């Protein structure tokens, strides 16, 4: 790897999903002014997320599948030659 191109400010940061309250600790270079007390008793910088894998419809299995067959039938019915 090339020297001097990677950030040297990696530190532990808490990422918190604001939609469901799920939080996890990871290393990051993200800048933030807020802090939070973590489960181990230490205080870490806090990065607030709008959505994470615990609340995203794709990962939770609650995504809405479009009924393509029904839409095609509706289109054909609407624009069929009479």
Coordinates of C-alpha atoms in Angstrom, one line a residue:
X1 CA 0.0 0.0 0.0
X2 CA 1.1 3.6 -0.6
X3 CA 2.3 5.4 2.4
X4 CA 0.7 8.7 3.5
X5 CA -2.6 8.4 1.6
X6 CA -4.7 6.7 4.3
X7 CA -6.2 8.7 7.2
X8 CA -4.5 8.2 10.5
X9 CA -7.4 9.3 12.6
X10 CA -9.2 6.0 12.9
X11 CA -11.0 5.8 16.2
X12 CA -13.9 3.9 17.7
X13 CA -17.3 5.5 16.9
X14 CA -20.9 4.6 17.8
X15 CA -23.3 4.5 14.9
X16 CA -27.0 4.8 16.0
X17 CA -30.0 4.2 13.8
X18 CA -32.5 6.8 14.8
X19 CA -35.5 5.0 13.4
X20 CA -35.3 2.0 15.7
X21 CA -32.6 2.9 18.3
X22 CA -30.1 0.1 17.2
X23 CA -26.5 1.1 17.8
X24 CA -23.2 -0.5 17.1
X25 CA -19.5 0.3 17.8
X26 CA -17.1 0.4 14.9
X27 CA -13.9 2.2 13.8
X28 CA -14.3 5.3 11.6
X29 CA -12.9 8.6 10.6
X30 CA -16.3 10.3 10.6
X31 CA -16.3 13.7 12.3
X32 CA -19.0 14.4 14.9
X33 CA -19.5 16.7 17.9
X34 CA -21.9 14.5 19.8
X35 CA -20.8 11.7 22.2
X36 CA -22.6 8.8 23.9
X37 CA -21.7 6.6 26.8
X38 CA -21.4 3.0 25.5
X39 CA -22.1 -0.3 27.2
X40 CA -18.5 -0.7 28.4
X41 CA -18.7 2.5 30.3
X42 CA -16.5 4.6 27.9
X43 CA -17.7 7.6 26.0
X44 CA -17.4 7.5 22.2
X45 CA -18.3 9.9 19.4
X46 CA -21.9 9.4 18.1
X47 CA -22.9 9.3 14.4
X48 CA -26.6 9.3 13.8
X49 CA -28.0 7.3 10.9
X50 CA -31.4 7.7 9.3
X51 CA -31.4 4.0 8.2
X52 CA -29.3 1.0 8.7
X53 CA -29.4 -2.7 7.9
X54 CA -31.8 -3.3 10.9
X55 CA -34.4 -0.8 9.5
X56 CA -34.0 -1.0 5.7
X57 CA -36.9 -2.8 4.0
X58 CA -34.5 -4.8 1.8
X59 CA -32.7 -6.3 4.8
X60 CA -35.7 -6.8 7.0
X61 CA -37.8 -8.6 4.4
X62 CA -40.6 -6.1 4.5
X63 CA -39.9 -4.7 1.0
X64 CA -42.9 -4.3 -1.3
X65 CA -42.9 -6.5 -4.4
X66 CA -44.6 -5.0 -7.4
X67 CA -47.3 -7.1 -9.0
X68 CA -45.9 -7.0 -12.6
X69 CA -48.4 -9.5 -14.0
X70 CA -51.3 -7.5 -12.7
X71 CA -49.9 -4.3 -14.0
X72 CA -49.4 -5.8 -17.5
X73 CA -52.9 -7.1 -17.5
X74 CA -54.2 -3.8 -16.5
X75 CA -52.2 -2.1 -19.2
X76 CA -53.5 -4.5 -21.9
X77 CA -57.1 -4.1 -20.7
X78 CA -56.8 -0.3 -20.8
X79 CA -55.1 0.0 -24.2
X80 CA -56.5 -3.1 -26.0
X81 CA -57.8 -2.5 -29.5
X82 CA -61.6 -2.7 -29.6

